Coordinates of C-alpha atoms and ligand atoms in Angstrom, one line a residue:
M23 CA 27.0 -10.0 22.4
N24 CA 27.6 -13.8 22.6
N25 CA 30.3 -15.4 24.5
Q26 CA 32.7 -15.8 21.6
Q27 CA 32.2 -12.2 20.6
A28 CA 32.9 -11.1 24.1
H29 CA 36.1 -13.0 24.5
G30 CA 37.3 -13.5 20.9
A31 CA 39.4 -16.5 19.8
D32 CA 41.0 -18.8 22.3
P33 CA 44.5 -17.4 23.1
E34 CA 45.7 -21.0 23.6
S35 CA 45.3 -21.6 19.9
A36 CA 48.3 -19.3 19.2
K37 CA 50.7 -21.7 20.8
G38 CA 53.3 -23.1 18.3
E39 CA 51.7 -21.2 15.5
V40 CA 53.5 -18.6 13.3
L41 CA 51.1 -16.1 11.8
D42 CA 51.7 -14.2 8.6
A43 CA 50.4 -11.0 10.3
L44 CA 49.3 -9.9 13.7
V45 CA 47.2 -6.7 13.7
V46 CA 47.4 -4.7 16.9
G47 CA 44.3 -2.6 17.5
G48 CA 40.6 -3.2 16.7
G49 CA 39.7 0.3 15.6
V50 CA 38.9 1.7 12.2
S51 CA 42.3 1.0 10.7
G52 CA 42.9 -2.4 12.4
I53 CA 39.5 -3.8 11.3
Y54 CA 40.1 -3.0 7.7
A55 CA 43.7 -4.3 7.8
L56 CA 42.3 -7.6 9.2
Y57 CA 39.7 -7.7 6.4
R58 CA 42.3 -7.0 3.7
L59 CA 45.0 -9.4 4.9
N60 CA 42.5 -12.1 5.3
E61 CA 41.1 -11.5 1.9
Q62 CA 44.5 -11.8 0.4
G63 CA 45.0 -15.2 2.0
H64 CA 47.3 -14.3 4.8
S65 CA 47.0 -16.0 8.1
V66 CA 46.1 -13.1 10.4
R67 CA 44.8 -12.4 13.8
L68 CA 43.7 -9.0 15.3
V69 CA 44.3 -8.3 19.0
E70 CA 42.5 -5.5 20.9
R71 CA 43.0 -4.4 24.5
G72 CA 39.3 -3.4 24.8
S73 CA 36.4 -5.8 25.4
G74 CA 34.8 -4.7 22.2
L75 CA 35.7 -3.4 18.7
G76 CA 35.7 0.1 17.4
G77 CA 38.8 1.6 18.9
T78 CA 38.2 5.3 19.4
W79 CA 34.5 4.6 18.9
F80 CA 34.6 2.0 21.6
W81 CA 36.4 4.0 24.2
N82 CA 34.9 7.4 23.6
R83 CA 31.4 6.6 24.7
Y84 CA 30.8 9.9 26.5
P85 CA 27.4 11.5 26.1
G86 CA 27.4 13.6 22.9
A87 CA 30.2 11.6 21.2
R88 CA 29.5 11.6 17.5
F89 CA 30.9 12.0 14.0
D90 CA 31.7 15.5 12.7
S91 CA 32.3 14.2 9.2
D92 CA 29.3 12.9 7.2
S93 CA 28.5 9.4 8.4
Y94 CA 28.4 7.8 4.9
S95 CA 31.8 9.3 4.0
Y96 CA 33.5 8.1 7.2
G97 CA 32.9 4.3 6.7
Y98 CA 34.6 1.8 4.5
F99 CA 34.2 1.5 0.7
F100 CA 35.7 -1.9 0.0
S101 CA 32.4 -3.6 -0.7
E102 CA 29.0 -2.4 -2.0
I103 CA 27.4 -4.6 0.6
L104 CA 28.3 -1.9 3.0
A105 CA 26.0 0.6 1.3
E106 CA 23.3 -2.0 0.6
E107 CA 23.0 -3.5 4.0
W108 CA 23.9 -0.6 6.3
Q109 CA 21.7 2.4 6.9
W110 CA 23.0 5.4 8.8
S111 CA 20.3 7.2 10.8
E112 CA 21.9 10.6 11.0
H113 CA 24.2 12.7 8.9
Y114 CA 26.6 12.8 11.9
A115 CA 26.0 9.5 13.7
G116 CA 26.4 9.0 17.4
Q117 CA 28.9 6.7 19.1
P118 CA 26.5 3.8 19.8
E119 CA 25.5 3.6 16.1
I120 CA 29.2 3.9 15.0
E121 CA 30.2 1.1 17.4
R122 CA 27.4 -1.0 15.9
Y123 CA 28.7 -0.3 12.4
F124 CA 32.2 -1.6 13.1
N125 CA 30.7 -4.7 14.7
F126 CA 28.4 -5.2 11.7
V127 CA 31.5 -5.0 9.3
V128 CA 33.3 -7.7 11.4
D129 CA 30.3 -10.0 11.5
R130 CA 29.1 -9.5 7.9
F131 CA 32.6 -10.3 6.5
E132 CA 33.0 -13.2 8.9
L133 CA 36.1 -11.9 10.7
R134 CA 35.0 -12.4 14.3
D135 CA 36.9 -15.7 14.8
K136 CA 40.1 -13.9 13.9
V137 CA 39.6 -11.3 16.6
Q138 CA 41.0 -11.6 20.1
L139 CA 39.6 -9.1 22.6
D140 CA 40.8 -8.1 26.1
T141 CA 44.4 -8.7 24.9
T142 CA 47.0 -6.0 25.6
V143 CA 50.2 -6.2 23.7
V144 CA 53.1 -5.1 25.9
S145 CA 56.2 -6.1 23.9
A146 CA 57.3 -6.9 20.4
R147 CA 60.8 -8.2 19.7
F148 CA 62.2 -8.9 16.2
D149 CA 64.0 -12.2 16.1
S150 CA 66.5 -11.6 13.3
N151 CA 67.6 -15.3 13.2
N152 CA 64.1 -16.4 12.2
N153 CA 62.8 -13.1 10.7
V154 CA 59.7 -13.1 12.9
W155 CA 58.3 -10.9 15.6
V156 CA 57.7 -12.4 19.1
V157 CA 54.9 -10.4 20.6
G158 CA 54.1 -10.5 24.3
Y159 CA 50.7 -10.0 25.9
A160 CA 50.0 -8.5 29.3
D161 CA 49.0 -12.0 30.6
G162 CA 52.4 -13.4 29.7
Q163 CA 51.4 -15.2 26.6
E164 CA 53.5 -14.8 23.4
V165 CA 52.6 -15.1 19.7
V166 CA 54.9 -15.4 16.8
T167 CA 54.2 -13.5 13.6
R168 CA 56.1 -12.8 10.4
F169 CA 54.7 -9.3 10.1
L170 CA 53.6 -6.9 12.8
V171 CA 50.9 -4.5 11.7
L172 CA 50.4 -1.7 14.2
A173 CA 47.0 -0.1 14.0
T174 CA 47.2 1.3 17.5
G175 CA 45.4 4.5 16.7
M176 CA 45.9 8.2 16.3
L177 CA 44.0 9.4 19.4
S178 CA 44.0 6.3 21.6
E179 CA 46.1 7.2 24.6
P180 CA 44.3 9.7 26.9
Y181 CA 46.3 12.6 28.2
I182 CA 45.4 13.9 31.7
P183 CA 47.3 16.9 33.0
A184 CA 49.0 16.6 36.4
F185 CA 47.4 18.9 38.9
D186 CA 48.6 19.0 42.6
G187 CA 46.4 17.0 44.9
M188 CA 44.5 15.1 42.2
D189 CA 44.7 11.9 44.3
D190 CA 42.9 13.6 47.1
F191 CA 39.7 14.2 45.2
Q192 CA 37.0 11.8 46.5
G193 CA 34.5 12.3 43.8
V194 CA 34.4 10.7 40.3
M195 CA 37.2 11.6 37.9
V196 CA 37.0 10.4 34.4
H197 CA 38.6 11.0 31.0
S198 CA 36.4 11.4 27.9
G199 CA 38.4 8.7 26.1
E200 CA 37.9 6.1 28.9
W201 CA 34.2 6.5 29.5
P202 CA 32.7 3.8 31.7
A203 CA 30.3 1.5 29.8
E204 CA 27.7 1.8 32.4
G205 CA 27.7 5.6 31.9
I206 CA 27.6 8.3 34.6
D207 CA 24.4 9.8 36.0
F208 CA 24.7 13.5 36.3
A209 CA 21.3 14.2 37.8
G210 CA 21.7 16.6 40.7
K211 CA 25.5 16.5 40.5
R212 CA 28.0 19.3 40.5
V213 CA 30.2 18.7 37.5
A214 CA 33.4 20.1 36.1
I215 CA 34.8 19.7 32.6
F216 CA 38.4 20.5 31.8
G217 CA 39.1 21.1 28.1
T218 CA 37.1 22.7 25.3
G219 CA 38.4 20.8 22.3
S220 CA 36.1 18.6 20.2
S221 CA 35.3 16.2 23.1
G222 CA 34.6 19.0 25.7
V223 CA 32.4 20.8 23.2
Q224 CA 30.3 17.7 22.6
L225 CA 30.1 17.0 26.3
V226 CA 29.1 20.5 27.6
P227 CA 25.4 20.6 26.4
E228 CA 24.8 16.9 27.3
V229 CA 26.1 17.2 30.8
A230 CA 24.4 20.6 31.4
R231 CA 21.1 19.0 30.5
D232 CA 21.1 16.8 33.7
A233 CA 23.6 18.3 36.1
A234 CA 22.8 20.6 39.0
S235 CA 25.7 22.8 38.0
L236 CA 28.4 22.7 35.3
T237 CA 31.7 24.5 35.5
V238 CA 33.8 24.5 32.3
F239 CA 37.5 25.0 32.9
Q240 CA 38.8 26.6 29.7
R241 CA 42.5 27.2 29.0
S242 CA 42.0 28.5 25.4
G243 CA 38.8 29.3 23.6
H244 CA 38.2 27.2 20.5
W245 CA 36.4 28.1 17.3
V246 CA 33.2 26.1 17.6
T247 CA 30.8 26.1 14.7
P248 CA 27.4 24.4 14.3
L249 CA 27.3 20.7 13.4
N250 CA 23.8 21.0 12.0
N251 CA 23.1 17.3 12.5
R252 CA 19.9 15.9 10.9
P253 CA 18.4 12.6 10.0
F254 CA 19.9 10.7 7.1
T255 CA 16.7 10.0 5.2
P256 CA 16.0 6.8 3.2
E257 CA 16.0 8.9 0.0
E258 CA 19.5 10.2 0.9
Q259 CA 20.6 6.6 1.6
E260 CA 19.2 5.5 -1.8
E261 CA 21.2 8.3 -3.5
Y262 CA 24.3 7.3 -1.6
R263 CA 23.8 3.6 -2.6
K264 CA 23.5 4.6 -6.2
N265 CA 26.6 6.8 -6.0
F266 CA 28.7 4.5 -3.8
R267 CA 31.6 4.1 -6.3
E268 CA 31.6 7.9 -7.1
V269 CA 31.7 8.8 -3.5
H270 CA 34.6 6.4 -3.0
Q271 CA 36.5 8.0 -5.9
K272 CA 35.7 11.4 -4.6
R273 CA 37.2 10.5 -1.3
L274 CA 40.3 9.1 -3.0
G275 CA 40.7 12.3 -5.0
H276 CA 40.3 14.7 -2.0
I277 CA 43.4 15.9 -0.3
G278 CA 42.0 14.9 3.1
G279 CA 40.0 11.9 2.0
F280 CA 36.7 13.8 2.4
I281 CA 33.8 14.2 0.0
H282 CA 33.7 18.0 0.2
E283 CA 34.2 20.1 -2.9
P284 CA 37.3 22.1 -2.5
E285 CA 37.1 25.8 -3.2
P286 CA 40.0 26.8 -5.4
R287 CA 39.4 30.6 -5.1
L288 CA 41.3 32.8 -2.7
T289 CA 39.6 34.9 0.1
F290 CA 40.4 38.3 -1.3
E291 CA 40.1 37.6 -5.0
V292 CA 36.3 37.7 -4.7
S293 CA 34.0 40.6 -3.8
E294 CA 33.0 41.1 -0.2
E295 CA 29.5 40.1 -1.0
E296 CA 30.7 36.8 -2.6
R297 CA 33.1 36.2 0.3
L298 CA 30.2 36.5 2.8
R299 CA 28.0 34.2 0.7
K300 CA 30.7 31.6 0.7
Y301 CA 31.3 32.0 4.4
D302 CA 27.5 31.6 5.1
E303 CA 27.5 28.5 2.9
V304 CA 30.3 26.7 4.7
Y305 CA 29.2 27.8 8.1
N306 CA 25.7 26.6 7.6
S307 CA 26.5 23.4 5.8
G308 CA 27.7 21.7 9.0
G309 CA 30.5 19.2 9.5
L310 CA 34.0 19.8 8.4
R311 CA 33.1 21.6 5.1
I312 CA 33.8 24.7 7.0
L313 CA 37.5 24.0 6.5
S314 CA 37.8 21.7 3.5
S315 CA 35.3 23.7 1.3
N316 CA 36.4 27.1 2.5
F317 CA 38.6 29.5 0.4
A318 CA 41.9 27.7 -0.5
D319 CA 44.0 30.1 1.5
T320 CA 42.0 30.0 4.8
L321 CA 44.7 28.0 6.5
A322 CA 47.7 29.4 4.6
D323 CA 47.3 33.2 4.4
P324 CA 47.2 34.9 7.8
A325 CA 45.1 37.8 6.5
A326 CA 42.6 35.3 5.0
N327 CA 42.5 33.4 8.2
Q328 CA 41.9 36.5 10.2
E329 CA 39.0 37.5 7.9
F330 CA 37.2 34.2 8.5
S331 CA 38.0 34.1 12.2
K332 CA 36.4 37.6 12.4
Y333 CA 33.3 36.2 10.7
V334 CA 33.1 33.3 13.2
A335 CA 33.7 35.5 16.2
E336 CA 30.6 37.6 15.2
K337 CA 28.6 34.4 15.1
I338 CA 29.9 33.4 18.6
S339 CA 29.0 36.8 20.0
A340 CA 25.5 36.5 18.6
S341 CA 24.9 33.2 20.4
I342 CA 25.8 34.5 23.9
E343 CA 23.7 36.9 25.9
D344 CA 26.5 38.2 28.1
P345 CA 29.1 40.2 25.9
D346 CA 31.8 39.8 28.6
L347 CA 31.3 36.0 28.5
A348 CA 31.4 36.0 24.7
E349 CA 34.7 37.9 24.8
R350 CA 36.2 35.2 27.0
L351 CA 34.9 32.3 24.9
I352 CA 36.2 33.7 21.6
P353 CA 39.7 32.4 20.9
N354 CA 42.4 35.0 21.2
D355 CA 45.5 33.0 20.8
H356 CA 44.9 31.2 17.4
G357 CA 43.0 31.7 14.2
F358 CA 40.2 29.4 12.9
G359 CA 41.4 25.9 12.0
M360 CA 44.9 26.3 13.5
H361 CA 43.7 23.7 16.0
R362 CA 41.4 21.0 14.7
P363 CA 38.1 22.9 14.8
P364 CA 35.4 21.4 17.1
K365 CA 31.8 21.1 15.9
G366 CA 29.1 21.8 18.4
T367 CA 25.4 21.5 19.0
S368 CA 24.1 24.4 21.1
Y369 CA 27.6 24.7 22.6
Y370 CA 27.7 28.5 23.1
E371 CA 24.0 28.7 23.9
T372 CA 24.5 26.3 26.8
Y373 CA 26.5 29.1 28.6
N374 CA 23.3 31.2 28.7
S375 CA 21.9 28.9 31.4
D376 CA 22.3 30.1 35.0
H377 CA 23.7 26.7 36.2
V378 CA 26.6 26.7 33.7
Q379 CA 29.7 28.8 34.2
L380 CA 33.0 29.3 32.5
A381 CA 36.2 29.3 34.6
S382 CA 39.1 30.7 32.6
L383 CA 42.3 29.0 33.5
K384 CA 44.3 31.8 31.9
E385 CA 42.7 34.3 34.2
S386 CA 42.8 32.0 37.2
P387 CA 44.9 28.9 37.1
V388 CA 44.4 25.8 39.2
V389 CA 46.3 25.8 42.5
R390 CA 45.4 22.3 43.5
F391 CA 42.7 19.7 43.7
T392 CA 41.2 19.0 47.1
K393 CA 39.1 16.2 48.6
T394 CA 36.0 18.0 47.5
G395 CA 36.9 19.9 44.4
V396 CA 39.3 22.4 42.9
V397 CA 41.1 25.5 44.2
T398 CA 42.1 28.2 41.7
T399 CA 44.0 31.4 42.3
E400 CA 40.7 33.2 42.7
D401 CA 38.0 30.7 43.7
E402 CA 37.2 27.4 45.4
F403 CA 34.9 24.9 43.8
E404 CA 33.1 21.8 45.0
F405 CA 32.4 19.0 42.6
D406 CA 30.9 15.5 42.5
V407 CA 32.3 14.7 39.1
I408 CA 35.4 16.0 37.3
I409 CA 35.7 15.2 33.6
F410 CA 38.9 15.5 31.7
A411 CA 38.3 16.3 28.0
T412 CA 42.0 17.1 27.8
G413 CA 42.9 15.2 24.7
F414 CA 45.4 12.5 23.8
E415 CA 49.0 11.8 23.3
A416 CA 48.6 11.4 19.6
W417 CA 50.1 8.3 17.9
L418 CA 53.1 7.9 20.1
G419 CA 51.2 7.5 23.4
A420 CA 49.9 4.1 22.3
L421 CA 53.2 3.0 20.8
K422 CA 55.1 3.9 24.0
K423 CA 53.0 1.4 25.9
I424 CA 54.6 -1.4 23.8
D425 CA 58.3 -2.2 24.2
I426 CA 59.0 -2.5 20.5
R427 CA 62.5 -3.8 19.8
G428 CA 64.0 -4.1 16.2
M429 CA 67.4 -5.0 15.0
D430 CA 70.1 -5.1 17.7
D431 CA 67.5 -4.8 20.3
E432 CA 67.0 -1.1 19.5
A433 CA 63.8 0.4 21.0
L434 CA 61.4 2.2 18.6
M435 CA 61.2 5.2 20.9
E436 CA 65.0 5.4 21.0
A437 CA 65.2 5.2 17.2
W438 CA 62.7 8.1 17.2
S439 CA 64.3 10.1 20.0
D440 CA 64.7 12.9 17.5
G441 CA 61.2 12.5 16.1
P442 CA 59.6 9.7 14.0
R443 CA 61.4 8.7 10.8
T444 CA 59.4 6.6 8.4
L445 CA 58.9 5.8 4.8
L446 CA 55.3 6.7 4.0
G447 CA 54.5 6.2 7.7
M448 CA 54.5 2.5 6.8
G449 CA 58.0 1.4 7.7
V450 CA 61.0 2.3 9.9
P451 CA 64.7 1.5 9.3
G452 CA 66.0 -1.1 11.7
F453 CA 62.5 -2.5 12.2
P454 CA 62.0 -5.2 9.5
N455 CA 58.6 -6.7 8.8
L456 CA 56.9 -3.9 10.8
T457 CA 54.2 -1.8 9.3
F458 CA 51.5 0.6 10.4
V459 CA 48.0 1.5 9.4
A460 CA 47.1 5.2 9.9
G461 CA 50.3 5.7 11.8
V462 CA 52.5 8.8 12.1
H463 CA 53.5 10.5 8.9
S464 CA 50.8 8.8 6.9
V465 CA 47.5 10.4 7.7
G466 CA 45.9 13.8 7.8
G467 CA 42.1 13.8 7.3
N468 CA 39.3 11.3 7.0
L469 CA 40.9 8.3 8.7
P470 CA 38.9 5.4 7.2
A471 CA 39.9 6.7 3.7
F472 CA 43.5 6.7 4.6
S473 CA 43.3 3.4 6.5
E474 CA 42.0 1.6 3.4
V475 CA 44.9 2.7 1.2
H476 CA 47.5 2.1 3.9
A477 CA 46.2 -1.4 4.7
D478 CA 46.0 -2.3 0.9
W479 CA 49.6 -1.2 0.5
A480 CA 50.8 -3.1 3.6
S481 CA 48.9 -6.3 2.5
D482 CA 50.3 -6.0 -1.0
L483 CA 53.8 -5.7 0.4
I484 CA 53.3 -8.9 2.5
T485 CA 52.0 -10.7 -0.5
Y486 CA 55.1 -9.5 -2.5
V487 CA 57.4 -10.8 0.2
K488 CA 55.8 -14.2 0.3
R489 CA 55.5 -14.5 -3.5
H490 CA 59.2 -13.8 -4.0
G491 CA 60.2 -16.2 -1.3
Y492 CA 61.6 -13.5 0.9
S493 CA 61.3 -13.6 4.7
R494 CA 62.3 -10.1 5.5
V495 CA 61.8 -6.5 4.3
E496 CA 63.3 -3.4 5.7
V497 CA 63.1 0.3 4.9
T498 CA 66.4 1.9 4.1
K499 CA 67.7 4.9 6.1
E500 CA 67.9 7.0 2.9
A501 CA 64.2 6.3 2.0
A502 CA 63.1 7.2 5.5
R503 CA 65.1 10.4 5.4
E504 CA 63.6 11.4 2.1
W505 CA 60.0 10.8 3.2
T506 CA 60.5 12.4 6.6
E507 CA 61.9 15.5 5.0
H508 CA 58.9 15.6 2.6
V509 CA 56.6 15.4 5.6
Y510 CA 58.3 18.4 7.2
E511 CA 58.1 20.3 3.8
T512 CA 54.3 19.7 3.5
V513 CA 53.6 21.3 6.9
K514 CA 55.5 24.6 6.1
P515 CA 52.7 26.4 4.3
V516 CA 50.0 25.4 7.0
L517 CA 49.0 27.8 9.7
L518 CA 49.2 25.6 12.9
A519 CA 48.6 26.5 16.5
K520 CA 51.7 25.9 18.7
G521 CA 49.7 23.7 21.0
S522 CA 48.2 21.5 18.4
W523 CA 48.3 17.7 18.9
Y524 CA 49.3 17.3 15.2
Q525 CA 52.8 18.1 16.4
R526 CA 52.6 17.0 20.0
G527 CA 52.2 20.6 21.1
N528 CA 49.6 19.5 23.6
I529 CA 52.1 17.4 25.6
P530 CA 54.1 19.5 28.1
G531 CA 57.8 19.5 27.3
S532 CA 57.3 17.9 23.9
D533 CA 59.7 18.4 21.0
G534 CA 57.1 19.7 18.6
K535 CA 58.0 17.2 16.0
I536 CA 55.5 16.8 13.2
L537 CA 53.4 13.7 13.4
T538 CA 50.9 14.3 10.7
Y539 CA 51.4 14.2 6.9
Y540 CA 50.0 17.3 5.2
G541 CA 50.7 16.3 1.6
G542 CA 47.3 14.8 1.0
L543 CA 46.0 11.5 0.1
G544 CA 46.7 11.9 -3.6
T545 CA 50.4 12.6 -3.1
W546 CA 50.7 9.8 -0.6
R547 CA 49.1 7.4 -3.0
E548 CA 51.3 8.5 -5.9
W549 CA 54.5 8.1 -3.8
A550 CA 53.3 4.7 -2.4
S551 CA 52.5 3.5 -5.9
Q552 CA 55.9 4.6 -7.2
V553 CA 57.6 2.6 -4.4
A554 CA 55.5 -0.5 -5.1
D555 CA 55.7 -0.3 -8.9
S556 CA 59.5 0.0 -8.7
G557 CA 59.8 -3.3 -6.9
Y558 CA 59.7 -1.4 -3.6
K559 CA 62.6 1.0 -4.1
G560 CA 63.8 2.2 -0.7
M561 CA 63.2 -1.2 0.8
E562 CA 65.6 -4.1 1.2
F563 CA 64.6 -7.8 0.9
Q564 CA 66.1 -11.0 2.2
Ligands
LIG617 O1 41.3 17.0 22.8 P1 42.0 18.3 22.3 P2 39.8 16.4 22.4 N1 45.0 22.4 31.7 O2 43.4 18.0 22.4 C1 42.7 21.3 27.3 C2 39.1 14.1 17.7 N2 37.7 14.2 18.2 O3 39.7 15.1 23.0 O4 43.2 24.4 24.0 C3 43.8 22.7 31.2 O5 41.5 18.8 21.0 C4 43.1 22.0 26.0 O6 43.4 23.4 26.2 P3 44.2 24.2 25.1 C5 39.5 15.4 17.0 O7 40.4 15.1 16.0 C6 36.8 14.1 17.2 O8 38.8 17.4 22.6 O9 45.4 23.4 24.7 N3 43.3 22.4 30.0 C7 41.9 21.7 25.1 O10 40.9 22.6 25.4 C8 40.1 16.2 18.0 O11 41.0 17.2 17.6 C9 35.5 14.2 17.6 O12 44.6 25.4 25.9 C10 44.1 21.6 29.3 C11 41.5 20.3 25.6 O13 42.0 20.1 26.9 C12 40.8 15.2 18.8 O14 40.0 14.0 18.8 C13 35.1 14.3 18.9 C14 45.3 21.1 29.7 C15 42.1 19.2 24.7 O15 41.5 19.3 23.4 C16 41.1 15.5 20.3 O16 40.0 16.2 20.8 C17 36.1 14.3 19.9 C18 45.8 21.5 31.0 N4 46.9 21.2 31.5 C19 37.4 14.3 19.5 N5 45.8 20.3 28.8 C20 34.4 14.2 16.5 O17 33.5 15.0 16.5 C21 44.9 20.3 27.8 N6 43.9 21.0 28.1 C22 34.6 13.3 15.4

């Protein structure tokens, strides 16, 4: 990385300048927003708190971090250059390669000079006299922008539970989403992992490989199925290149922005033999097909859900030598897919090793942390390293870190004290000239696919405002009420675990308000087109 790449543009250059748009966040959604806004001729800058680009794929550099959707379906589709000049090495690429991909995009499309790294936004105040946002950075500098584009991420603010005595622990404590760039050497170390969601599941076999001992603190079991990673061959790449446009269209036509063929049949309308054949197919195909190509009612009908959960439970039992241990690892408080299902590589098999043990927090909760480890109601453990794979405060965690003030100095979090209210997840009443990419109420699936359509819509809106000589656009309360009610309607048929992060269920004391849009990419696009085509009905211009 050269000097300019490491430090981005000179912050001093912002002085006196009024941008058309400031993009906050250099992850998947922010990078595309930067591309699109720049392509449409807007003066734009992207600021990112990290010292590199990639967002979630910059911070989550823990061993084992990788895609669980097919690499070539996760990236961008705005230019064929992306398929011609980028070759994925694996079906489910690892974090270093993914980080390289996002840097490749930024360099290939000559966006680097519009990126300012190591810049943390701490405040954003709407100046209603001039219809601009005044945005403050942690170092005290300010920048003025007509539009504020928040691409602060879905899972970007780590959540670490508060245990008594945590400050006393003298070993290394780290969250999976804030992994040190220099890595952690586990050789000969006694290691603990808290959390068995997607991050914990990816970490367990990697840490076990080198550590002297590994203790996994599990609160709930999760339904882990095989990732089945394999090389992405040059022949497959050629096929993908040829079908680039079709793959793009397929993503746009899929409810979750994936490329998987949906299965329209219902679980019990086929014979038992056919049901098992389908189950084997989705189980063995790897990645998230297990959910998105499974019978259509798997996440809607409790009996169908139970049927598939039973199938997966048998697979789990078959992977573990000790039947009692298998019993403890099999989820007993939610059915398959009610939490976002993790994909693993030898996850359950790792527990067959003598130096790996499961500590169930339901059977024996933590009493306190000590200087040397952890005391539970039944045991005392000594550790050198404690890893928290305990998830994130989805969407709102990152927004809470910025003091966002709209009309009449109202804080965004006050406006959302009864849960987020948005139009399309793109705009909020009382907060003019503010838009999001892959924000609350706008996404549920393959994030890059959603990011592209959101950023296109946002950039078109900014173009519209400029072309018509307006300086301000604001969502009406009525439009936000209507969309927010629709968001709540779409979640009703879905079987969701209470503790799921989609509704803040993982944050203690949370209100359980729905954050994710379940209506699908197609419905979102239809609604968004109707708004745009009607001259932005539900939005007021000045
Ligand atoms: O976090 P999670 P994650 N005491 O919230 C446990 C994406 N992702 O970082 O199940 C003890 O899923 C909690 O326990 P329980 C993906 O979208 C993708 O793993 O609530 N334990 C759970 O086991 C994913 O959904 C990939 O009982 C506590 C774990 O911590 C999202 O990121 C890879 C606790 C948290 O699981 C988040 O995944 C990684 C407490 N007080 C992540 N609080 C890919 O493969 C929480 N836990 C692409």
